PDB file of C-alpha atoms and ligand atoms in Angstrom:
ATOM      1  CA  MET A   1     129.009  -4.649 145.124  1.00 95.00           C
ATOM      2  CA  LEU A   2     129.323  -6.463 141.630  1.00 98.00           C
ATOM      3  CA  ASP A   3     128.118 -10.086 141.814  1.00 98.00           C
ATOM      4  CA  ILE A   4     127.879 -12.215 138.490  1.00 98.00           C
ATOM      5  CA  GLN A   5     126.328 -15.775 138.632  1.00 98.00           C
ATOM      6  CA  HIS A   6     126.645 -18.332 135.923  1.00 98.00           C
ATOM      7  CA  LEU A   7     126.958 -16.127 133.103  1.00 98.00           C
ATOM      8  CA  SER A   8     126.700 -17.342 129.633  1.00 98.00           C
ATOM      9  CA  VAL A   9     127.486 -15.036 126.520  1.00 98.00           C
ATOM     10  CA  SER A  10     127.843 -16.297 123.038  1.00 97.00           C
ATOM     11  CA  TYR A  11     128.289 -14.583 119.496  1.00 96.00           C
ATOM     12  CA  ALA A  12     126.428 -14.992 116.293  1.00 93.00           C
ATOM     13  CA  GLY A  13     127.541 -18.185 114.774  1.00 87.00           C
ATOM     14  CA  GLY A  14     127.388 -20.174 117.925  1.00 85.00           C
ATOM     15  CA  VAL A  15     130.737 -18.764 119.080  1.00 88.00           C
ATOM     16  CA  SER A  16     130.428 -19.422 123.155  1.00 94.00           C
ATOM     17  CA  ALA A  17     132.731 -16.658 124.713  1.00 96.00           C
ATOM     18  CA  LEU A  18     131.770 -16.937 128.304  1.00 98.00           C
ATOM     19  CA  SER A  19     130.437 -20.172 130.056  1.00 97.00           C
ATOM     20  CA  ASP A  20     129.405 -19.975 133.570  1.00 97.00           C
ATOM     21  CA  PHE A  21     131.159 -17.431 134.574  1.00 98.00           C
ATOM     22  CA  SER A  22     130.838 -16.073 138.179  1.00 98.00           C
ATOM     23  CA  LEU A  23     132.527 -13.189 140.066  1.00 97.00           C
ATOM     24  CA  HIS A  24     131.883 -11.671 143.170  1.00 97.00           C
ATOM     25  CA  MET A  25     133.863  -8.269 144.121  1.00 97.00           C
ATOM     26  CA  GLU A  26     133.286  -6.384 147.219  1.00 94.00           C
ATOM     27  CA  ARG A  27     133.443  -2.137 147.403  1.00 93.00           C
ATOM     28  CA  GLY A  28     137.212  -0.923 146.941  1.00 92.00           C
ATOM     29  CA  GLU A  29     138.541  -4.696 145.639  1.00 94.00           C
ATOM     30  CA  VAL A  30     140.862  -4.875 142.921  1.00 95.00           C
ATOM     31  CA  VAL A  31     140.348  -8.045 141.130  1.00 97.00           C
ATOM     32  CA  ALA A  32     142.129  -9.001 137.988  1.00 96.00           C
ATOM     33  CA  LEU A  33     141.309 -11.470 134.736  1.00 97.00           C
ATOM     34  CA  VAL A  34     144.104 -12.766 133.199  1.00 95.00           C
ATOM     35  CA  GLY A  35     144.033 -15.363 130.186  1.00 92.00           C
ATOM     36  CA  GLU A  36     145.416 -15.742 126.807  1.00 89.00           C
ATOM     37  CA  SER A  37     144.139 -13.894 123.688  1.00 91.00           C
ATOM     38  CA  GLY A  38     140.302 -15.223 123.053  1.00 93.00           C
ATOM     39  CA  SER A  39     139.667 -16.459 126.645  1.00 95.00           C
ATOM     40  CA  GLY A  40     136.820 -13.975 127.088  1.00 96.00           C
ATOM     41  CA  LYS A  41     138.200 -11.304 129.272  1.00 96.00           C
ATOM     42  CA  THR A  42     136.526  -8.630 126.857  1.00 95.00           C
ATOM     43  CA  THR A  43     133.424 -10.094 126.680  1.00 97.00           C
ATOM     44  CA  ALA A  44     132.835 -10.011 130.248  1.00 97.00           C
ATOM     45  CA  VAL A  45     134.043  -6.446 130.776  1.00 96.00           C
ATOM     46  CA  ARG A  46     131.343  -5.338 127.688  1.00 96.00           C
ATOM     47  CA  THR A  47     128.475  -7.759 129.375  1.00 97.00           C
ATOM     48  CA  ILE A  48     129.017  -5.752 132.570  1.00 97.00           C
ATOM     49  CA  LEU A  49     129.044  -2.523 131.004  1.00 95.00           C
ATOM     50  CA  GLY A  50     125.883  -3.406 128.727  1.00 94.00           C
ATOM     51  CA  LEU A  51     127.861  -2.813 125.565  1.00 93.00           C
ATOM     52  CA  LEU A  52     128.125  -6.167 123.683  1.00 94.00           C
ATOM     53  CA  PRO A  53     129.042  -5.812 120.244  1.00 94.00           C
ATOM     54  CA  PRO A  54     126.060  -6.840 117.680  1.00 93.00           C
ATOM     55  CA  GLY A  55     125.803 -10.406 117.595  1.00 94.00           C
ATOM     56  CA  GLY A  56     126.643 -11.179 121.426  1.00 96.00           C
ATOM     57  CA  THR A  57     123.947 -12.424 123.571  1.00 96.00           C
ATOM     58  CA  VAL A  58     123.561 -12.942 127.209  1.00 97.00           C
ATOM     59  CA  GLU A  59     122.495 -16.861 127.253  1.00 97.00           C
ATOM     60  CA  GLY A  60     121.965 -17.061 130.573  1.00 97.00           C
ATOM     61  CA  GLY A  61     123.079 -15.954 134.377  1.00 98.00           C
ATOM     62  CA  THR A  62     123.008 -13.181 136.094  1.00 98.00           C
ATOM     63  CA  VAL A  63     125.011  -9.779 136.927  1.00 98.00           C
ATOM     64  CA  ASN A  64     124.105  -7.604 139.643  1.00 98.00           C
ATOM     65  CA  PHE A  65     125.715  -4.282 140.747  1.00 97.00           C
ATOM     66  CA  GLU A  66     124.840  -2.656 144.188  1.00 95.00           C
ATOM     67  CA  GLY A  67     121.515  -4.855 143.990  1.00 92.00           C
ATOM     68  CA  ARG A  68     120.312  -3.851 140.694  1.00 95.00           C
ATOM     69  CA  SER A  69     120.428  -6.306 137.899  1.00 97.00           C
ATOM     70  CA  LEU A  70     122.790  -4.828 135.173  1.00 97.00           C
ATOM     71  CA  LEU A  71     121.212  -7.258 132.546  1.00 96.00           C
ATOM     72  CA  ASP A  72     117.815  -5.497 132.414  1.00 94.00           C
ATOM     73  CA  LEU A  73     118.729  -1.664 132.442  1.00 95.00           C
ATOM     74  CA  SER A  74     117.002   0.919 129.929  1.00 94.00           C
ATOM     75  CA  ARG A  75     119.084   2.860 127.910  1.00 92.00           C
ATOM     76  CA  ARG A  76     118.175   5.857 130.283  1.00 93.00           C
ATOM     77  CA  GLU A  77     119.572   3.897 133.149  1.00 94.00           C
ATOM     78  CA  TRP A  78     122.875   3.288 131.439  1.00 94.00           C
ATOM     79  CA  GLY A  79     122.936   6.639 130.830  1.00 91.00           C
ATOM     80  CA  ARG A  80     123.224   7.666 134.484  1.00 91.00           C
ATOM     81  CA  LEU A  81     125.440   4.814 135.343  1.00 94.00           C
ATOM     82  CA  ARG A  82     128.058   4.480 132.901  1.00 94.00           C
ATOM     83  CA  GLY A  83     130.631   7.069 132.924  1.00 91.00           C
ATOM     84  CA  LYS A  84     129.886   7.833 136.465  1.00 93.00           C
ATOM     85  CA  GLU A  85     129.033   5.122 138.897  1.00 95.00           C
ATOM     86  CA  ILE A  86     130.641   2.536 136.230  1.00 97.00           C
ATOM     87  CA  SER A  87     133.634   3.919 134.487  1.00 95.00           C
ATOM     88  CA  VAL A  88     135.893   1.985 131.840  1.00 94.00           C
ATOM     89  CA  ILE A  89     139.614   2.427 130.185  1.00 93.00           C
ATOM     90  CA  PHE A  90     140.738   0.577 127.234  1.00 90.00           C
ATOM     91  CA  GLN A  91     143.988  -0.411 125.903  1.00 86.00           C
ATOM     92  CA  ASP A  92     144.456   3.271 124.035  1.00 82.00           C
ATOM     93  CA  SER A  93     141.948   5.508 125.717  1.00 79.00           C
ATOM     94  CA  GLY A  94     143.061   8.285 123.410  1.00 76.00           C
ATOM     95  CA  ALA A  95     141.470   6.510 120.553  1.00 80.00           C
ATOM     96  CA  MET A  96     137.940   7.086 122.381  1.00 84.00           C
ATOM     97  CA  LEU A  97     138.736  11.090 121.968  1.00 90.00           C
ATOM     98  CA  ASN A  98     137.871  13.104 118.843  1.00 93.00           C
ATOM     99  CA  PRO A  99     141.142  13.960 116.931  1.00 91.00           C
ATOM    100  CA  ILE A 100     139.858  17.318 115.933  1.00 94.00           C
ATOM    101  CA  ARG A 101     138.957  18.867 119.148  1.00 96.00           C
ATOM    102  CA  THR A 102     141.162  19.383 122.217  1.00 97.00           C
ATOM    103  CA  VAL A 103     141.625  17.011 125.133  1.00 97.00           C
ATOM    104  CA  GLY A 104     140.130  20.092 127.481  1.00 97.00           C
ATOM    105  CA  SER A 105     137.113  20.766 125.654  1.00 97.00           C
ATOM    106  CA  GLN A 106     136.371  16.828 125.505  1.00 96.00           C
ATOM    107  CA  PHE A 107     137.174  16.505 129.502  1.00 97.00           C
ATOM    108  CA  ARG A 108     134.895  19.460 129.983  1.00 97.00           C
ATOM    109  CA  GLU A 109     132.030  18.287 127.886  1.00 96.00           C
ATOM    110  CA  TYR A 110     132.350  14.725 129.743  1.00 95.00           C
ATOM    111  CA  ILE A 111     132.375  16.419 133.129  1.00 97.00           C
ATOM    112  CA  ARG A 112     129.312  18.534 132.232  1.00 96.00           C
ATOM    113  CA  ALA A 113     127.244  15.731 130.795  1.00 94.00           C
ATOM    114  CA  HIS A 114     127.380  14.095 134.042  1.00 93.00           C
ATOM    115  CA  SER A 115     127.111  16.844 136.703  1.00 95.00           C
ATOM    116  CA  ALA A 116     126.099  20.488 136.906  1.00 96.00           C
ATOM    117  CA  LEU A 117     129.294  22.188 137.320  1.00 97.00           C
ATOM    118  CA  SER A 118     129.993  25.269 135.106  1.00 96.00           C
ATOM    119  CA  ARG A 119     132.457  25.310 132.386  1.00 95.00           C
ATOM    120  CA  ARG A 120     135.101  26.812 134.564  1.00 95.00           C
ATOM    121  CA  GLU A 121     134.434  24.661 137.433  1.00 97.00           C
ATOM    122  CA  ALA A 122     134.656  21.714 134.994  1.00 97.00           C
ATOM    123  CA  ALA A 123     137.973  23.007 133.174  1.00 96.00           C
ATOM    124  CA  GLU A 124     139.583  23.139 137.162  1.00 96.00           C
ATOM    125  CA  LEU A 125     138.212  19.976 138.072  1.00 97.00           C
ATOM    126  CA  ALA A 126     139.920  18.325 134.784  1.00 97.00           C
ATOM    127  CA  GLY A 127     142.919  19.978 135.342  1.00 97.00           C
ATOM    128  CA  GLU A 128     143.120  18.814 138.663  1.00 96.00           C
ATOM    129  CA  MET A 129     142.441  14.977 137.641  1.00 95.00           C
ATOM    130  CA  LEU A 130     145.417  15.301 135.442  1.00 96.00           C
ATOM    131  CA  GLY A 131     147.609  16.744 138.177  1.00 94.00           C
ATOM    132  CA  ARG A 132     146.590  13.702 140.144  1.00 91.00           C
ATOM    133  CA  MET A 133     147.567  11.200 137.140  1.00 90.00           C
ATOM    134  CA  GLY A 134     151.180  12.771 137.458  1.00 89.00           C
ATOM    135  CA  LEU A 135     150.757  14.867 134.167  1.00 92.00           C
ATOM    136  CA  PRO A 136     152.817  17.933 135.314  1.00 89.00           C
ATOM    137  CA  ASN A 137     151.600  20.530 133.160  1.00 94.00           C
ATOM    138  CA  PRO A 138     147.757  19.978 132.933  1.00 95.00           C
ATOM    139  CA  GLU A 139     147.027  23.501 131.263  1.00 95.00           C
ATOM    140  CA  SER A 140     148.943  22.218 128.171  1.00 97.00           C
ATOM    141  CA  ILE A 141     147.593  18.838 128.274  1.00 97.00           C
ATOM    142  CA  LEU A 142     144.088  20.359 128.157  1.00 97.00           C
ATOM    143  CA  ALA A 143     145.295  22.684 125.102  1.00 97.00           C
ATOM    144  CA  SER A 144     146.539  19.691 122.992  1.00 97.00           C
ATOM    145  CA  TYR A 145     144.925  17.571 120.494  1.00 96.00           C
ATOM    146  CA  PRO A 146     144.999  14.012 121.207  1.00 94.00           C
ATOM    147  CA  PHE A 147     147.706  13.419 118.554  1.00 93.00           C
ATOM    148  CA  GLN A 148     150.027  15.834 120.002  1.00 95.00           C
ATOM    149  CA  LEU A 149     150.161  13.665 123.366  1.00 94.00           C
ATOM    150  CA  SER A 150     152.410  10.668 123.808  1.00 92.00           C
ATOM    151  CA  GLY A 151     150.692   7.280 124.377  1.00 90.00           C
ATOM    152  CA  GLY A 152     151.435   7.162 128.190  1.00 91.00           C
ATOM    153  CA  GLN A 153     149.984  10.826 128.191  1.00 93.00           C
ATOM    154  CA  ARG A 154     146.898   9.789 126.527  1.00 93.00           C
ATOM    155  CA  GLN A 155     146.295   7.127 128.860  1.00 92.00           C
ATOM    156  CA  ARG A 156     146.435   8.991 131.858  1.00 93.00           C
ATOM    157  CA  VAL A 157     144.172  11.280 130.604  1.00 94.00           C
ATOM    158  CA  GLY A 158     141.495   8.075 129.728  1.00 94.00           C
ATOM    159  CA  ILE A 159     142.082   7.511 133.702  1.00 93.00           C
ATOM    160  CA  ALA A 160     141.805  10.800 134.897  1.00 94.00           C
ATOM    161  CA  MET A 161     138.560  10.951 133.065  1.00 95.00           C
ATOM    162  CA  ALA A 162     137.137   7.801 134.024  1.00 94.00           C
ATOM    163  CA  MET A 163     137.975   8.303 137.675  1.00 94.00           C
ATOM    164  CA  THR A 164     136.749  11.783 137.810  1.00 95.00           C
ATOM    165  CA  PHE A 165     133.400  11.022 139.309  1.00 95.00           C
ATOM    166  CA  ARG A 166     134.959   8.678 141.888  1.00 94.00           C
ATOM    167  CA  PRO A 167     133.176   5.611 140.083  1.00 96.00           C
ATOM    168  CA  ARG A 168     132.436   2.769 142.502  1.00 96.00           C
ATOM    169  CA  LEU A 169     133.518   0.446 139.513  1.00 97.00           C
ATOM    170  CA  LEU A 170     136.265   0.750 137.081  1.00 96.00           C
ATOM    171  CA  LEU A 171     136.523  -1.526 134.388  1.00 96.00           C
ATOM    172  CA  ALA A 172     140.065  -1.247 133.121  1.00 95.00           C
ATOM    173  CA  ASP A 173     140.594  -3.970 129.734  1.00 94.00           C
ATOM    174  CA  GLU A 174     144.352  -3.913 129.149  1.00 92.00           C
ATOM    175  CA  PRO A 175     145.283  -0.190 130.349  1.00 90.00           C
ATOM    176  CA  THR A 176     148.953  -0.589 129.816  1.00 87.00           C
ATOM    177  CA  SER A 177     149.714  -3.234 127.048  1.00 84.00           C
ATOM    178  CA  ALA A 178     150.327  -0.658 124.696  1.00 84.00           C
ATOM    179  CA  LEU A 179     153.126   1.264 126.686  1.00 86.00           C
ATOM    180  CA  ASP A 180     156.497   0.494 127.375  1.00 86.00           C
ATOM    181  CA  VAL A 181     157.680  -1.093 130.659  1.00 83.00           C
ATOM    182  CA  THR A 182     158.744   2.166 132.570  1.00 85.00           C
ATOM    183  CA  THR A 183     155.583   3.865 131.479  1.00 86.00           C
ATOM    184  CA  GLN A 184     153.334   0.993 132.630  1.00 85.00           C
ATOM    185  CA  ALA A 185     154.799   0.825 135.891  1.00 85.00           C
ATOM    186  CA  GLN A 186     154.379   4.541 136.654  1.00 86.00           C
ATOM    187  CA  ILE A 187     150.508   4.295 135.387  1.00 88.00           C
ATOM    188  CA  VAL A 188     149.800   1.333 137.241  1.00 86.00           C
ATOM    189  CA  ARG A 189     151.219   3.156 140.535  1.00 86.00           C
ATOM    190  CA  GLN A 190     149.360   6.072 140.027  1.00 87.00           C
ATOM    191  CA  LEU A 191     146.159   4.342 139.100  1.00 88.00           C
ATOM    192  CA  LEU A 192     146.716   2.599 142.566  1.00 90.00           C
ATOM    193  CA  GLU A 193     146.813   5.649 144.279  1.00 89.00           C
ATOM    194  CA  LEU A 194     143.862   7.355 142.836  1.00 88.00           C
ATOM    195  CA  ARG A 195     142.087   4.103 143.404  1.00 90.00           C
ATOM    196  CA  ASP A 196     142.715   4.310 147.121  1.00 91.00           C
ATOM    197  CA  ALA A 197     141.585   8.047 147.129  1.00 90.00           C
ATOM    198  CA  CYS A 198     138.294   7.206 145.733  1.00 90.00           C
ATOM    199  CA  ARG A 199     138.036   3.744 147.160  1.00 92.00           C
ATOM    200  CA  THR A 200     136.946   2.558 143.657  1.00 95.00           C
ATOM    201  CA  ALA A 201     136.763  -1.176 142.974  1.00 96.00           C
ATOM    202  CA  VAL A 202     138.783  -2.162 139.909  1.00 96.00           C
ATOM    203  CA  LEU A 203     138.149  -5.158 137.462  1.00 96.00           C
ATOM    204  CA  LEU A 204     141.676  -5.189 135.600  1.00 95.00           C
ATOM    205  CA  VAL A 205     141.790  -7.073 132.303  1.00 95.00           C
ATOM    206  CA  THR A 206     145.287  -8.366 131.617  1.00 90.00           C
ATOM    207  CA  HIS A 207     147.494 -10.787 129.624  1.00 84.00           C
ATOM    208  CA  ASN A 208     150.369  -9.980 131.892  1.00 84.00           C
ATOM    209  CA  LEU A 209     150.575 -11.689 135.545  1.00 85.00           C
ATOM    210  CA  ALA A 210     153.021  -9.533 136.847  1.00 83.00           C
ATOM    211  CA  VAL A 211     150.421  -6.789 136.662  1.00 86.00           C
ATOM    212  CA  ALA A 212     148.159  -8.883 138.129  1.00 91.00           C
ATOM    213  CA  ALA A 213     149.706  -9.731 140.875  1.00 89.00           C
ATOM    214  CA  TYR A 214     150.974  -6.296 141.351  1.00 87.00           C
ATOM    215  CA  MET A 215     147.487  -4.693 141.327  1.00 89.00           C
ATOM    216  CA  ALA A 216     145.087  -7.250 142.323  1.00 93.00           C
ATOM    217  CA  GLY A 217     144.385  -8.800 145.639  1.00 92.00           C
ATOM    218  CA  HIS A 218     142.449 -11.900 143.714  1.00 96.00           C
ATOM    219  CA  ILE A 219     143.201 -12.887 140.364  1.00 96.00           C
ATOM    220  CA  VAL A 220     140.953 -15.035 138.145  1.00 97.00           C
ATOM    221  CA  VAL A 221     142.490 -17.283 135.580  1.00 96.00           C
ATOM    222  CA  MET A 222     140.462 -17.674 132.344  1.00 96.00           C
ATOM    223  CA  ARG A 223     140.697 -20.094 129.476  1.00 95.00           C
ATOM    224  CA  SER A 224     138.129 -20.371 126.592  1.00 95.00           C
ATOM    225  CA  GLY A 225     135.502 -18.666 128.030  1.00 96.00           C
ATOM    226  CA  ARG A 226     135.594 -20.639 131.611  1.00 97.00           C
ATOM    227  CA  ILE A 227     137.756 -19.701 134.853  1.00 97.00           C
ATOM    228  CA  THR A 228     140.546 -22.155 135.282  1.00 97.00           C
ATOM    229  CA  ASP A 229     141.757 -21.073 138.130  1.00 96.00           C
ATOM    230  CA  GLN A 230     141.544 -17.994 140.817  1.00 97.00           C
ATOM    231  CA  GLY A 231     142.993 -17.180 144.030  1.00 96.00           C
ATOM    232  CA  ASP A 232     145.356 -14.755 145.467  1.00 95.00           C
ATOM    233  CA  ARG A 233     148.825 -13.840 144.444  1.00 92.00           C
ATOM    234  CA  GLU A 234     150.189 -16.517 146.612  1.00 92.00           C
ATOM    235  CA  HIS A 235     147.952 -19.318 145.441  1.00 94.00           C
ATOM    236  CA  LEU A 236     148.576 -18.340 141.958  1.00 91.00           C
ATOM    237  CA  LEU A 237     152.266 -18.722 142.285  1.00 88.00           C
ATOM    238  CA  ARG A 238     152.096 -22.176 143.980  1.00 91.00           C
ATOM    239  CA  SER A 239     149.051 -23.421 141.737  1.00 93.00           C
ATOM    240  CA  GLU A 240     149.554 -26.836 140.021  1.00 94.00           C
ATOM    241  CA  GLU A 241     147.015 -25.776 137.372  1.00 95.00           C
ATOM    242  CA  PRO A 242     149.033 -26.447 134.138  1.00 94.00           C
ATOM    243  CA  TYR A 243     147.709 -23.437 132.581  1.00 93.00           C
ATOM    244  CA  THR A 244     148.370 -21.045 135.240  1.00 92.00           C
ATOM    245  CA  GLN A 245     151.897 -22.580 135.156  1.00 90.00           C
ATOM    246  CA  GLN A 246     152.321 -22.000 131.473  1.00 89.00           C
ATOM    247  CA  LEU A 247     151.115 -18.295 132.091  1.00 88.00           C
ATOM    248  CA  LEU A 248     153.975 -17.792 135.073  1.00 87.00           C
ATOM    249  CA  ARG A 249     156.328 -19.323 132.574  1.00 85.00           C
ATOM    250  CA  SER A 250     155.520 -16.424 130.240  1.00 80.00           C
ATOM    251  CA  VAL A 251     155.539 -13.526 132.560  1.00 74.00           C
ATOM    252  CA  PRO A 252     157.523 -10.704 131.214  1.00 63.00           C
ATOM    253  CA  ASP A 253     159.672  -8.691 132.909  1.00 56.00           C
ATOM    254  CA  LEU A 254     158.160  -5.586 134.480  1.00 51.00           C
ATOM    255  CA  GLY A 255     160.767  -3.580 136.205  1.00 48.00           C
ATOM    256  CA  GLY A 256     161.030  -5.473 139.838  1.00 48.00           C
ATOM    257  CA  MET A 257     157.150  -5.478 139.896  1.00 50.00           C
ATOM    258  CA  TRP A 258     157.526  -8.881 141.222  1.00 47.00           C
ATOM    259  CA  ASP A 259     159.736  -7.788 144.340  1.00 43.00           C
ATOM    260  CA  VAL A 260     157.158  -5.343 145.684  1.00 37.00           C
TER     261      VAL A 260
HETATM  262  N1  ATP B 301     132.033  -8.862 118.103  1.00 83.14           N
HETATM  263  C1  ATP B 301     132.437 -10.368 117.935  1.00 83.14           C
HETATM  264  N2  ATP B 301     131.884 -11.464 117.151  1.00 83.14           N
HETATM  265  C2  ATP B 301     131.998 -12.415 117.219  1.00 83.14           C
HETATM  266  N3  ATP B 301     132.776 -13.140 118.099  1.00 83.14           N
HETATM  267  C3  ATP B 301     133.476 -12.533 118.985  1.00 83.14           C
HETATM  268  C4  ATP B 301     133.144 -10.893 118.812  1.00 83.14           C
HETATM  269  N4  ATP B 301     134.022 -10.760 120.194  1.00 83.14           N
HETATM  270  C5  ATP B 301     134.975 -11.278 120.478  1.00 83.14           C
HETATM  271  N5  ATP B 301     134.350 -12.557 119.717  1.00 83.14           N
HETATM  272  C6  ATP B 301     134.979 -14.220 120.136  1.00 83.14           C
HETATM  273  O1  ATP B 301     134.687 -14.298 121.510  1.00 83.14           O
HETATM  274  C7  ATP B 301     135.971 -14.971 122.130  1.00 83.14           C
HETATM  275  C8  ATP B 301     136.250 -14.325 123.475  1.00 83.14           C
HETATM  276  O2  ATP B 301     136.422 -12.932 122.768  1.00 83.14           O
HETATM  277  P1  ATP B 301     137.313 -11.736 123.481  1.00 83.14           P
HETATM  278  O3  ATP B 301     137.417 -10.566 123.037  1.00 83.14           O
HETATM  279  O4  ATP B 301     136.151 -11.458 124.808  1.00 83.14           O
HETATM  280  O5  ATP B 301     138.686 -12.168 124.296  1.00 83.14           O
HETATM  281  P2  ATP B 301     139.707 -11.718 125.334  1.00 83.14           P
HETATM  282  O6  ATP B 301     140.176 -12.694 126.374  1.00 83.14           O
HETATM  283  O7  ATP B 301     139.340 -10.236 125.644  1.00 83.14           O
HETATM  284  O8  ATP B 301     140.863 -11.511 123.889  1.00 83.14           O
HETATM  285  P3  ATP B 301     142.215 -10.431 123.754  1.00 83.14           P
HETATM  286  O9  ATP B 301     143.445 -10.767 125.069  1.00 83.14           O
HETATM  287  O10 ATP B 301     142.509 -11.084 122.369  1.00 83.14           O
HETATM  288  O11 ATP B 301     141.514  -8.945 124.151  1.00 83.14           O
HETATM  289  C9  ATP B 301     136.855 -15.046 121.118  1.00 83.14           C
HETATM  290  O12 ATP B 301     136.640 -16.533 120.484  1.00 83.14           O
HETATM  291  C10 ATP B 301     136.292 -13.894 120.105  1.00 83.14           C
HETATM  292  O13 ATP B 301     136.787 -14.518 118.867  1.00 83.14           O
HETATM  293 MG1   MG B 302     140.258  -8.104 125.143  1.00 83.14          MG
END
């Protein structure tokens, strides 16, 4: 489904942010990218999404999604793909919402931009998606302004929006890092349930090896733009790579996630 080969990306001033990065994902698979700050995780996500910031350049390599090269898509093609077949959530999805418009009007607008649904159908679908992310009173959330919601509620809204069209691929860049441990665990569980229902593949970016091990079948460890280790949870727990061991030592407590 997603196949990245030998991808290299640099930023202006010669900063090499990704070097010889290769990654393969099957349909419905959850893969985690872990590594310290500056290791190139967000650069990988932005390259896949076709949204490198100014100064970011793909120096080489290929990114194929369902047999199409994502590095060569036109703006129009991206318009059809992004938000529908490939979705994204960030650390604070609420920051992407307009603060002076209700959540409901933005959610409806997003749905209608990608479908032929009526206003009423869009409102129903928005409410249904919020319910599926464990928001008990969708109507009141839809009537709220983003600042009236908690961080956890905003993040649930962002995930609900991203999953609306059952995307084939969800790129989740630190989706729970800004939240307290209990909320993190709940949101991770709800995201996994929604993923099961939609059979969406998830590329999860996280500092947190516990979240990665809980969610992902395959974990890729990065440092300074390069992959230093990868494998399943058991592989990483037993890995002899010094950097993987260092990450394991710094795993924060995550409400018993390791026990699952
Ligand atoms: N817009 C930019 N312009 C120039 N350099 C950048 C830019 N964005 C990232 N970099 C550099 O590219 C490298 C990789 O950064 P990136 O944001 O991909 O790392 P990350 O793993 O997502 O880090 P974090 O965990 O802090 O989010 C770093 O050296 C960073 O300083
Ligand atoms: Mg990042």
